[in-house]
PDB file of C-alpha atoms in Angstrom:
ATOM      1  CA  MET A 213      13.483 -16.021   0.285  1.00  0.00           C
ATOM      2  CA  ASN A 214      16.199 -13.469   0.319  1.00  0.00           C
ATOM      3  CA  LYS A 215      16.092 -10.135  -1.415  1.00  0.00           C
ATOM      4  CA  HIS A 216      18.438 -11.091  -4.255  1.00  0.00           C
ATOM      5  CA  ILE A 217      16.396 -14.163  -5.235  1.00  0.00           C
ATOM      6  CA  LEU A 218      13.142 -12.183  -5.166  1.00  0.00           C
ATOM      7  CA  GLU A 219      14.681  -9.502  -7.372  1.00  0.00           C
ATOM      8  CA  GLN A 220      15.847 -12.147  -9.856  1.00  0.00           C
ATOM      9  CA  HIS A 221      12.381 -13.723 -10.017  1.00  0.00           C
ATOM     10  CA  LEU A 222      10.801 -10.316 -10.463  1.00  0.00           C
ATOM     11  CA  GLU A 223      13.199  -9.454 -13.282  1.00  0.00           C
ATOM     12  CA  ARG A 224      12.462 -12.755 -15.064  1.00  0.00           C
ATOM     13  CA  LEU A 225       8.717 -12.187 -14.802  1.00  0.00           C
ATOM     14  CA  SER A 226       9.127  -8.638 -16.024  1.00  0.00           C
ATOM     15  CA  GLU A 227      11.094  -9.884 -19.022  1.00  0.00           C
ATOM     16  CA  ARG A 228       8.440 -12.520 -19.789  1.00  0.00           C
ATOM     17  CA  LEU A 229       5.764  -9.832 -19.582  1.00  0.00           C
ATOM     18  CA  ARG A 230       7.622  -7.569 -22.025  1.00  0.00           C
ATOM     19  CA  ILE A 231       8.098 -10.469 -24.458  1.00  0.00           C
ATOM     20  CA  LEU A 232       4.436 -11.451 -24.185  1.00  0.00           C
ATOM     21  CA  ILE A 233       3.312  -7.906 -24.917  1.00  0.00           C
ATOM     22  CA  LEU A 234       5.673  -7.565 -27.880  1.00  0.00           C
ATOM     23  CA  GLN A 235       4.606 -10.916 -29.318  1.00  0.00           C
ATOM     24  CA  ASN A 236       0.967  -9.899 -29.138  1.00  0.00           C
ATOM     25  CA  ALA A 237       1.349  -6.310 -30.278  1.00  0.00           C
ATOM     26  CA  ARG A 238      -1.418  -5.603 -32.749  1.00  0.00           C
ATOM     27  CA  TYR A 239      -3.265  -2.669 -34.100  1.00  0.00           C
ATOM     28  CA  GLU A 240      -6.494  -4.336 -33.105  1.00  0.00           C
ATOM     29  CA  SER A 241      -7.990  -3.765 -29.690  1.00  0.00           C
ATOM     30  CA  ASP A 242      -9.149  -7.365 -29.673  1.00  0.00           C
ATOM     31  CA  TYR A 243      -6.924  -9.765 -27.680  1.00  0.00           C
ATOM     32  CA  ASP A 244      -7.394 -13.501 -27.405  1.00  0.00           C
ATOM     33  CA  LEU A 245      -8.257 -15.149 -24.118  1.00  0.00           C
ATOM     34  CA  VAL A 246      -4.921 -16.992 -23.789  1.00  0.00           C
ATOM     35  CA  PHE A 247      -2.980 -13.719 -24.001  1.00  0.00           C
ATOM     36  CA  LEU A 248      -5.204 -12.016 -21.441  1.00  0.00           C
ATOM     37  CA  LYS A 249      -4.956 -14.927 -18.999  1.00  0.00           C
ATOM     38  CA  GLU A 250      -1.182 -15.063 -19.285  1.00  0.00           C
ATOM     39  CA  LEU A 251      -0.973 -11.294 -18.893  1.00  0.00           C
ATOM     40  CA  TYR A 252      -3.117 -11.518 -15.767  1.00  0.00           C
ATOM     41  CA  ASN A 253      -1.089 -14.401 -14.290  1.00  0.00           C
ATOM     42  CA  LEU A 254       2.253 -12.706 -14.880  1.00  0.00           C
ATOM     43  CA  SER A 255       0.988  -9.435 -13.426  1.00  0.00           C
ATOM     44  CA  HIS A 256      -0.457 -11.211 -10.410  1.00  0.00           C
ATOM     45  CA  HIS A 257       2.817 -13.033  -9.693  1.00  0.00           C
ATOM     46  CA  MET A 258       4.767  -9.798 -10.106  1.00  0.00           C
ATOM     47  CA  LEU A 259       2.534  -8.046  -7.588  1.00  0.00           C
ATOM     48  CA  LEU A 260       2.984 -10.878  -5.085  1.00  0.00           C
ATOM     49  CA  LEU A 261       6.755 -10.796  -5.521  1.00  0.00           C
ATOM     50  CA  LYS A 262       6.837  -7.022  -5.113  1.00  0.00           C
ATOM     51  CA  LYS A 263       4.908  -7.332  -1.844  1.00  0.00           C
ATOM     52  CA  GLN A 264       7.315 -10.020  -0.621  1.00  0.00           C
ATOM     53  CA  LEU A 265      10.266  -7.869  -1.622  1.00  0.00           C
ATOM     54  CA  GLN A 266       8.787  -4.922   0.261  1.00  0.00           C
ATOM     55  CA  LYS A 267       8.429  -7.050   3.394  1.00  0.00           C
ATOM     56  CA  VAL A 268      12.028  -8.241   3.113  1.00  0.00           C
ATOM     57  CA  GLU A 269      13.274  -4.678   2.667  1.00  0.00           C
ATOM     58  CA  GLN A 270      11.253  -3.496   5.662  1.00  0.00           C
ATOM     59  CA  ALA A 271      12.592  -6.365   7.768  1.00  0.00           C
ATOM     60  CA  GLU A 272      16.145  -5.355   6.849  1.00  0.00           C
ATOM     61  CA  ASP A 273      15.466  -1.815   8.054  1.00  0.00           C
ATOM     62  CA  VAL A 274      14.264  -2.909  11.493  1.00  0.00           C
ATOM     63  CA  PRO A 275      17.094  -2.792  14.019  1.00  0.00           C
ATOM     64  CA  ILE A 276      17.612  -5.945  16.025  1.00  0.00           C
ATOM     65  CA  LYS A 277      17.334  -5.323  19.742  1.00  0.00           C
ATOM     66  CA  VAL A 278      20.214  -6.885  21.613  1.00  0.00           C
ATOM     67  CA  SER A 279      19.712  -7.674  25.248  1.00  0.00           C
ATOM     68  CA  GLU A 280      22.201  -6.063  27.586  1.00  0.00           C
ATOM     69  CA  ASP A 281      21.821  -8.938  30.019  1.00  0.00           C
ATOM     70  CA  VAL A 282      24.955 -11.016  29.548  1.00  0.00           C
ATOM     71  CA  SER A 283      24.253 -13.345  32.446  1.00  0.00           C
ATOM     72  CA  LEU A 284      23.253 -16.013  29.951  1.00  0.00           C
ATOM     73  CA  PHE A 285      26.860 -16.458  28.895  1.00  0.00           C
TER      74      PHE A 285
END
């Protein structure tokens, strides 16, 4: 996946997470199991995407070594 697609997925998950939190905002400290599972799943996917994005960014920073041997042409 390229960097732009990963960033879009991450932004969508982040938006879903914000909506989920706002929908379940309560004064109680007691959250239902469905909310907690969805919160966990979204967070987990966001962490995976962030790691993938980091790898893509690091790969972009690595210079590509070009062989000076032109005898292949």
